[in-house]
PDB file of C-alpha atoms in Angstrom:
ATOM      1  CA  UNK X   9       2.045 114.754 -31.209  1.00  0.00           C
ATOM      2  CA  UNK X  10       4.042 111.476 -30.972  1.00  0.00           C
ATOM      3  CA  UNK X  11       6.994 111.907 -33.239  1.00  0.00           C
ATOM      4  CA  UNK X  12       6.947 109.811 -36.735  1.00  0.00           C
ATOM      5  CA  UNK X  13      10.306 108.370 -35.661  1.00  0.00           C
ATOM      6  CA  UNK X  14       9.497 106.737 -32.359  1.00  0.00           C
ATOM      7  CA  UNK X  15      10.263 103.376 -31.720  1.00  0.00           C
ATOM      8  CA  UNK X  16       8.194 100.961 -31.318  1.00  0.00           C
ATOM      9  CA  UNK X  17       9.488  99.999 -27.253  1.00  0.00           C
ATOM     10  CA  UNK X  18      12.932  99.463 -25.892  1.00  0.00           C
ATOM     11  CA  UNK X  19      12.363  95.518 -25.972  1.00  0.00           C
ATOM     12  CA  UNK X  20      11.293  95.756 -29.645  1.00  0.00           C
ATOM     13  CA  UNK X  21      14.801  97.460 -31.150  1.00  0.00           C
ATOM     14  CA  UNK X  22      16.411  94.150 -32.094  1.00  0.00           C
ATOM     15  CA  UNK X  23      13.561  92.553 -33.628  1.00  0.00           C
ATOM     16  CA  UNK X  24      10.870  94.254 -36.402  1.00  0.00           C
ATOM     17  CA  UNK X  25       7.283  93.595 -35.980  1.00  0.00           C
ATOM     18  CA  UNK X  26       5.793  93.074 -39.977  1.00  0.00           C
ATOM     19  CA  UNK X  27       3.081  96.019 -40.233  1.00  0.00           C
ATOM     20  CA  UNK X  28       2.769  99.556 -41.639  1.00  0.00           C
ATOM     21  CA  UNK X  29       5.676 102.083 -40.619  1.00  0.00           C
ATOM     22  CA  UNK X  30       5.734 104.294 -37.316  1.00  0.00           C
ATOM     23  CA  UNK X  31       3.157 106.631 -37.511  1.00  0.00           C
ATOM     24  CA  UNK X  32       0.646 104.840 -40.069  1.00  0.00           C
ATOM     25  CA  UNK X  33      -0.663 101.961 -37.978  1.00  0.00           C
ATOM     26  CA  UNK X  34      -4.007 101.531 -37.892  1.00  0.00           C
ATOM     27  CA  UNK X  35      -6.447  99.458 -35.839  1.00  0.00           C
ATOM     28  CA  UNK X  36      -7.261  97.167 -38.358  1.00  0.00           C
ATOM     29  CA  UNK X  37      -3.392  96.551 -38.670  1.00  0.00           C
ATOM     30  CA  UNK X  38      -3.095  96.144 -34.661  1.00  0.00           C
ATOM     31  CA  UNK X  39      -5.683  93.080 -34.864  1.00  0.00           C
ATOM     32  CA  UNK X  40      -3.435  91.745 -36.835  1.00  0.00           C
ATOM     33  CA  UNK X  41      -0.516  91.334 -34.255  1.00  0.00           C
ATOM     34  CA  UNK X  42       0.181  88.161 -32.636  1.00  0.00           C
ATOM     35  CA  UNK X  43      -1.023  87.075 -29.395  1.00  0.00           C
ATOM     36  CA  UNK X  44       2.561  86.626 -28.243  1.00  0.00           C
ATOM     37  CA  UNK X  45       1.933  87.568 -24.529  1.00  0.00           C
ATOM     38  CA  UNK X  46       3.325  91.257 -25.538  1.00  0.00           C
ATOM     39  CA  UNK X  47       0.766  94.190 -24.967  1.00  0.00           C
ATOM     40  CA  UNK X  48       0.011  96.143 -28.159  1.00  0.00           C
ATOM     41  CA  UNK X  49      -1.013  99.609 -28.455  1.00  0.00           C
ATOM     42  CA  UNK X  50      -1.401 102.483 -30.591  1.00  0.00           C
ATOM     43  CA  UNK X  51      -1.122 106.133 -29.782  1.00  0.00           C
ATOM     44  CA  UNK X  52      -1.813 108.591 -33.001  1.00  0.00           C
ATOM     45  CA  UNK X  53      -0.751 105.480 -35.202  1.00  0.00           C
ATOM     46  CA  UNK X  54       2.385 104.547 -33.672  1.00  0.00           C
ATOM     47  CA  UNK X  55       2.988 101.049 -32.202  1.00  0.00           C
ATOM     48  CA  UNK X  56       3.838 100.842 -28.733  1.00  0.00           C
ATOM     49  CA  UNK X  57       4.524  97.161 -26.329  1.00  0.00           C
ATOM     50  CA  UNK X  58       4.842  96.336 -22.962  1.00  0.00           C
ATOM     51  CA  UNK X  59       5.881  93.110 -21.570  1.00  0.00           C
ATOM     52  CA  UNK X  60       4.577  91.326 -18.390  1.00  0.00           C
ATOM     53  CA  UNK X  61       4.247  93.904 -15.489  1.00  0.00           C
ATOM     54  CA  UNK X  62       5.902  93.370 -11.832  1.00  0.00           C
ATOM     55  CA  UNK X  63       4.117  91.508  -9.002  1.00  0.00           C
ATOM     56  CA  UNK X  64       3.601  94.463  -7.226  1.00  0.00           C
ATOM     57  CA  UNK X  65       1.843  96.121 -10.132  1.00  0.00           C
ATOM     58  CA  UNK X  66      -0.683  93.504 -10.931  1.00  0.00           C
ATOM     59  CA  UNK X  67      -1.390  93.416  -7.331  1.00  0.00           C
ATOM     60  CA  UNK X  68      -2.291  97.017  -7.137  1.00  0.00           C
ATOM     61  CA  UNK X  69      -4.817  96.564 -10.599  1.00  0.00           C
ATOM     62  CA  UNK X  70      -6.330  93.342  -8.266  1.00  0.00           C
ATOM     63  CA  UNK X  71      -6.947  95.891  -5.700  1.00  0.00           C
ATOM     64  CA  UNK X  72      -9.195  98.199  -8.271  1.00  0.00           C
ATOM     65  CA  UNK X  73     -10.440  95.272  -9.161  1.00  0.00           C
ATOM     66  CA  UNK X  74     -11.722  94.180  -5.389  1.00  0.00           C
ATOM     67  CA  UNK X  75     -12.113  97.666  -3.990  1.00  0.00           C
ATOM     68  CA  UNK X  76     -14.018  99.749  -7.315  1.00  0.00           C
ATOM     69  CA  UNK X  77     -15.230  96.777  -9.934  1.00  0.00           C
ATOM     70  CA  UNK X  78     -16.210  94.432  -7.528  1.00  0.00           C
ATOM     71  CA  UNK X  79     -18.485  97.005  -5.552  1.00  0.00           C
ATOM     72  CA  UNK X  80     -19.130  98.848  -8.462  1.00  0.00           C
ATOM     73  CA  UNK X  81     -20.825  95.472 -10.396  1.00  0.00           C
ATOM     74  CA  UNK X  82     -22.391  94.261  -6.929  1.00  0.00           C
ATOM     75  CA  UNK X  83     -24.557  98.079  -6.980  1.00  0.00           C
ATOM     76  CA  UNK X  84     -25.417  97.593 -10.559  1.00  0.00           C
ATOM     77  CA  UNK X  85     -23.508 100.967 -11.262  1.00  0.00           C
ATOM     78  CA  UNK X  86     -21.665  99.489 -14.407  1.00  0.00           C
ATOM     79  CA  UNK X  87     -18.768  96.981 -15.379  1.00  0.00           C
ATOM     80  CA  UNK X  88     -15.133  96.813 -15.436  1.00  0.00           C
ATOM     81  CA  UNK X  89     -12.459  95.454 -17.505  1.00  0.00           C
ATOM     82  CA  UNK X  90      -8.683  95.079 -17.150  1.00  0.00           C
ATOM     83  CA  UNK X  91      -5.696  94.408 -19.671  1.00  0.00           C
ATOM     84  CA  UNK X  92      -5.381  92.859 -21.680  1.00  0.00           C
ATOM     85  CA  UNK X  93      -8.443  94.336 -23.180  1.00  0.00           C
ATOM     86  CA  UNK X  94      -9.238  96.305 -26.514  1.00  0.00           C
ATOM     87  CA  UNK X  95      -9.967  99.842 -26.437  1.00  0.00           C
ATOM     88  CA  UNK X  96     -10.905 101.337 -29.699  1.00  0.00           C
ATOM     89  CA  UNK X  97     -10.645 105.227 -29.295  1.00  0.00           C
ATOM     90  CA  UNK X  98      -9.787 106.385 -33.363  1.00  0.00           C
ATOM     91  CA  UNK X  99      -9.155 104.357 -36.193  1.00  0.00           C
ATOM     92  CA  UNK X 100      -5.414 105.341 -35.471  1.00  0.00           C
ATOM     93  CA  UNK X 101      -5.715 104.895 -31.645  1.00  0.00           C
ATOM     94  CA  UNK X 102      -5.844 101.462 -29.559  1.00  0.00           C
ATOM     95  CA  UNK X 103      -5.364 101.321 -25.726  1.00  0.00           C
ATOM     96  CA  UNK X 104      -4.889  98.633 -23.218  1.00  0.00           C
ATOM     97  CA  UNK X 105      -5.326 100.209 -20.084  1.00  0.00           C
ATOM     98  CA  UNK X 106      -4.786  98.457 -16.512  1.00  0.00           C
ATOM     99  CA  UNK X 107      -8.223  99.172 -15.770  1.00  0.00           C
ATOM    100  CA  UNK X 108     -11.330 100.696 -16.846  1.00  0.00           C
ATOM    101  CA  UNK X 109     -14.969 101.454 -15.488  1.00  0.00           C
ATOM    102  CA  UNK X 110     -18.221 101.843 -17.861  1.00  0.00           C
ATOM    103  CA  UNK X 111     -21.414 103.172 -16.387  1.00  0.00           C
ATOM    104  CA  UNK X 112     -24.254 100.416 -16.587  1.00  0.00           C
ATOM    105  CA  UNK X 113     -26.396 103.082 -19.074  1.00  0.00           C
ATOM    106  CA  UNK X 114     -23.288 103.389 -21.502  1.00  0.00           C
ATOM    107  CA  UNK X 115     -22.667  99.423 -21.239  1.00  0.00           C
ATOM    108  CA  UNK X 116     -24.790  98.176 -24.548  1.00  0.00           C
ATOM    109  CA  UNK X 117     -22.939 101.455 -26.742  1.00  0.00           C
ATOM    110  CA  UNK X 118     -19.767 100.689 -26.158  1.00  0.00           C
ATOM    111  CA  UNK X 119     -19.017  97.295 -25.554  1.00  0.00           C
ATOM    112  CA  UNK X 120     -19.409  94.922 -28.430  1.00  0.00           C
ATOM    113  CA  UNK X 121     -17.629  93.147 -31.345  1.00  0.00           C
ATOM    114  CA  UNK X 122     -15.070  92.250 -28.724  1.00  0.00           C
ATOM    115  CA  UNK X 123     -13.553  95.347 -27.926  1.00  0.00           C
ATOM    116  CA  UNK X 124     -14.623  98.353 -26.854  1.00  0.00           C
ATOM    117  CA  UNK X 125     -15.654 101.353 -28.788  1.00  0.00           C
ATOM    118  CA  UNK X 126     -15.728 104.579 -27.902  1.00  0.00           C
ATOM    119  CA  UNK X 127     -14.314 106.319 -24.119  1.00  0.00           C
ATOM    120  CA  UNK X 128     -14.789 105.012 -21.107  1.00  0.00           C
ATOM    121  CA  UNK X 129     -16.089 106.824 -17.762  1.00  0.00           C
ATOM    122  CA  UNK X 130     -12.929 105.646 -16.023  1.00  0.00           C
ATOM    123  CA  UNK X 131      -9.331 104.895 -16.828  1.00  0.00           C
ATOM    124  CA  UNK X 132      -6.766 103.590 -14.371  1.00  0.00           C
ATOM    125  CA  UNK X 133      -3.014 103.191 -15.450  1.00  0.00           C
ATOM    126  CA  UNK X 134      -0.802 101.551 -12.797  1.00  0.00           C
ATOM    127  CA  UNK X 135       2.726 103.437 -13.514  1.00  0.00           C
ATOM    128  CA  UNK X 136       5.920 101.426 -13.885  1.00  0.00           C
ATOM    129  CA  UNK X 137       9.578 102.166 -14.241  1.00  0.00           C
ATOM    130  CA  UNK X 138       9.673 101.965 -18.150  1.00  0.00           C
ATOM    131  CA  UNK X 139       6.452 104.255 -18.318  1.00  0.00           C
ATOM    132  CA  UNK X 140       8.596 107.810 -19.449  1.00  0.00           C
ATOM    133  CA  UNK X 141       6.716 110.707 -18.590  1.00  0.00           C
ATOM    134  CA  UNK X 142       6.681 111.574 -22.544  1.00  0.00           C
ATOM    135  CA  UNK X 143       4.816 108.125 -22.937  1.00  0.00           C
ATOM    136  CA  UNK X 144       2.664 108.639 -20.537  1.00  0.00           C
ATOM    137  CA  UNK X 145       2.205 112.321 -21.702  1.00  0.00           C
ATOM    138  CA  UNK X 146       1.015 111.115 -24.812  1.00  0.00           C
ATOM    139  CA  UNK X 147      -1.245 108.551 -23.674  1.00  0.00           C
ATOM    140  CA  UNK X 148      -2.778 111.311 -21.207  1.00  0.00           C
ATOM    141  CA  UNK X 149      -3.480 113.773 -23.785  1.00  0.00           C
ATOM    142  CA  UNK X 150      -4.958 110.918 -26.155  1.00  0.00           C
ATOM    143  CA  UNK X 151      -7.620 109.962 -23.317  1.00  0.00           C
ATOM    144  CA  UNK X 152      -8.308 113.410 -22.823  1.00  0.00           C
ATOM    145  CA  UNK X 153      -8.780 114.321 -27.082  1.00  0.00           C
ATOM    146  CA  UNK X 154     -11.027 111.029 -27.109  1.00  0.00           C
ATOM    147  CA  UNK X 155     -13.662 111.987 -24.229  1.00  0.00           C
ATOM    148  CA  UNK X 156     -12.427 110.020 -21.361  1.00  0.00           C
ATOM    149  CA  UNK X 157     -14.007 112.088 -18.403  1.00  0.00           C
ATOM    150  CA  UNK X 158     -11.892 110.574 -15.735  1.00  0.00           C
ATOM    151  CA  UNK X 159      -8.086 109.121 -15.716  1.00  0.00           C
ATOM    152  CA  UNK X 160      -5.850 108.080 -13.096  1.00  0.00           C
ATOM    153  CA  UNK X 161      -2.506 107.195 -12.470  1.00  0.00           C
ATOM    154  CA  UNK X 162      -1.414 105.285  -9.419  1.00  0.00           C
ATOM    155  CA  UNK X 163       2.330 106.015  -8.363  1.00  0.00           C
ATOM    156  CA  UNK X 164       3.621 102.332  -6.500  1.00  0.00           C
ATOM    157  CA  UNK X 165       6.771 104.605  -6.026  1.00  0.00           C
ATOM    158  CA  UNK X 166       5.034 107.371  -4.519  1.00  0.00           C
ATOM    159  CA  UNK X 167       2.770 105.263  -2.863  1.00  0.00           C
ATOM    160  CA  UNK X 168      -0.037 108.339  -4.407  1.00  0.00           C
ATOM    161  CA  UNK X 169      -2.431 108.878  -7.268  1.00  0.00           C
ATOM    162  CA  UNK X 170      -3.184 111.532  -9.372  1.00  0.00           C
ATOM    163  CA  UNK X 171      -6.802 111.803 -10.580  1.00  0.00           C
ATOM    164  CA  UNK X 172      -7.240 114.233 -13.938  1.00  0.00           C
ATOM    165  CA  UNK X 173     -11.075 115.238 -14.655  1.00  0.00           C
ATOM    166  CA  UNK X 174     -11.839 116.445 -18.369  1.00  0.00           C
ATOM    167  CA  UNK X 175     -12.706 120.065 -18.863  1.00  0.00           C
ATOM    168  CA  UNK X 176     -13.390 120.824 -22.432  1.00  0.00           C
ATOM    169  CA  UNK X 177     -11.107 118.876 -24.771  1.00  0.00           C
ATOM    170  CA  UNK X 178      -7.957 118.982 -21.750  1.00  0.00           C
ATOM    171  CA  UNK X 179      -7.871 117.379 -18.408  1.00  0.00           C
ATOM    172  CA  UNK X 180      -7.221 120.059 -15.530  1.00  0.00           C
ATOM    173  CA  UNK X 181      -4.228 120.413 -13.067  1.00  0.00           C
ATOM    174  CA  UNK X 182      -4.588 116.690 -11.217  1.00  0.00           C
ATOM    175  CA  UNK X 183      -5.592 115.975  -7.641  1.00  0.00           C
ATOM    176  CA  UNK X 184      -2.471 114.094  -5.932  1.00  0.00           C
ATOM    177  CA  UNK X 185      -4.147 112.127  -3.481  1.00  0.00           C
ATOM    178  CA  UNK X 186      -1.303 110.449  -1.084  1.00  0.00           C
ATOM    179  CA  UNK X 187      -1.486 107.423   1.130  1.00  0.00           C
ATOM    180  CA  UNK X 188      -3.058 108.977   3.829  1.00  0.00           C
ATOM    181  CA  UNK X 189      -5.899 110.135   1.974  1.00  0.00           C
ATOM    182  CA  UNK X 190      -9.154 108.670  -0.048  1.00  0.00           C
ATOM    183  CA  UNK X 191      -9.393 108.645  -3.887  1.00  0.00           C
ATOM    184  CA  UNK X 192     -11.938 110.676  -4.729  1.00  0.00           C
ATOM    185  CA  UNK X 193     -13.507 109.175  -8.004  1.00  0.00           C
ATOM    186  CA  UNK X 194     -16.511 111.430  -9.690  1.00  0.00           C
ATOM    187  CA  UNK X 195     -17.402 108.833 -11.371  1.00  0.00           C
ATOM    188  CA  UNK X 196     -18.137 106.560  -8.626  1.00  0.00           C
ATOM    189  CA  UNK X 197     -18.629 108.633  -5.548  1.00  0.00           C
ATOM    190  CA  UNK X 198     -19.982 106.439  -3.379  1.00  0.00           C
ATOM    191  CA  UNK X 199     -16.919 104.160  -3.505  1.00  0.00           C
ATOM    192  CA  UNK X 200     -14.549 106.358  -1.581  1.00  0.00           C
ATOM    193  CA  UNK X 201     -11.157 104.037  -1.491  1.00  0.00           C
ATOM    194  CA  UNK X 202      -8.494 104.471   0.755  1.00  0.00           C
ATOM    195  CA  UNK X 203      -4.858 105.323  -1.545  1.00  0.00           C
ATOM    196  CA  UNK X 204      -3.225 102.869   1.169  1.00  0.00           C
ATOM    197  CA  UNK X 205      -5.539 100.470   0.367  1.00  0.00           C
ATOM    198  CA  UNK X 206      -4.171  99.945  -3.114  1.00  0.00           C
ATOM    199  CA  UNK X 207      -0.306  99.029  -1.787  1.00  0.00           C
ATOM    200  CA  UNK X 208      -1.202  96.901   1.658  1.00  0.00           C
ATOM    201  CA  UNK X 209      -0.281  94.028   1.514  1.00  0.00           C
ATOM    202  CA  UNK X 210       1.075  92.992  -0.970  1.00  0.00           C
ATOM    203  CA  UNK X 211       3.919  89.977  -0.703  1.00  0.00           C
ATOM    204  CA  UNK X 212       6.408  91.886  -3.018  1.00  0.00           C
ATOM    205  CA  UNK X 213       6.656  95.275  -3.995  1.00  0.00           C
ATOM    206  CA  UNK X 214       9.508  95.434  -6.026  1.00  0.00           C
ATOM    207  CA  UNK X 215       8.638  97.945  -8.458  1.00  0.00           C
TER     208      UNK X 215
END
């Protein structure tokens, strides 16, 4: 459980943000914030912000982008989004994750109203030096509780990514995948992409 006392972020200590107190947010209270350039979310009703990500991260979620969405949307196998987007998992839980996949027969069920409602078949969260492996503890065991059948987090400092698969109501040990092997995705197993692939190239990898 996130702890009623959290803060909101590092960046936000100086500075209050007008809503309900730690622990009571709600998503009807997060579409409320302003669209400030900050990314919202909320984990178990507690408020959580990023601010803009690194080159070298947004390069990586362009790589999902060209190398699973792309492909994935050209084979009629579903549609993808990336952040900032809504994801409504719980009336207490909001996500913006880097990148997400929905199946082309779950498409009409989940996305509408603007956001979208329910668990994706894929999750992809690019890490970053302010992610703390509490945080992204957290977040990990919310996806999991909410149904998400596939999540994976991409390491630009490891150059690797770990892929967690649901079993029941908990995601099993994760597959760490390195650079010199192939991201094995359940979801989309036809799309076998190459963990180098994600990092090459890219003008500035400053993490």
């Amino acid at each position: 459980m996130i702890p009623e006392n959290a803060t909101v972020a590092p960046l936000l200590v100086d500075h209050a943000v007008p809503g309900p107190p730690q622990g009571r947010w709600t998503v009807a209270a997060w579409e409320g914030l302003p669209d400030n350039g900050n990314r919202y979310e909320i984990l178990e009703g507690v408020l959580w912000m990023t601010t803009a990500p690194s080159a070298f991260h947004q390069w990586i979620v362009g790589r999902c982008i060209e190398l699973l969405g792309v492909p994935a949307r050209q084979r009629g196998l579903g549609i993808w989004f990336t952040a900032p987007i809504g994801v409504i998992l719980s009336p207490h839980d909001a996500v913006q994750p880097d990148f997400l996949f929905i199946r082309a027969e779950r498409v009409a069920a989940l996305v509408r109203e603007r956001r979208i409602h329910g668990a994706p078949d894929l999750i992809i969260e690019v890490l970053s030096p302010g992610n703390s492996t509490e945080a992204m503890a957290q977040k990990r065991a919310l996806y999991a509780h909410c149904g998400v059948p596939e999540y994976v987090e991409i390491d630009p400092a490891q150059r690797c990514a770990r892929v967690y698969r649901l079993e029941g109501d908990a995601y099993r040990a994760p597959l760490i995948c390195d650079d010199t092997q192939t991201l094995p995705l359940s979801c989309l197993p036809d799309l076998p992409v190459a963990v180098a692939a994600l990092f090459a190239d890219a003008p500035d990898t400053t993490l």
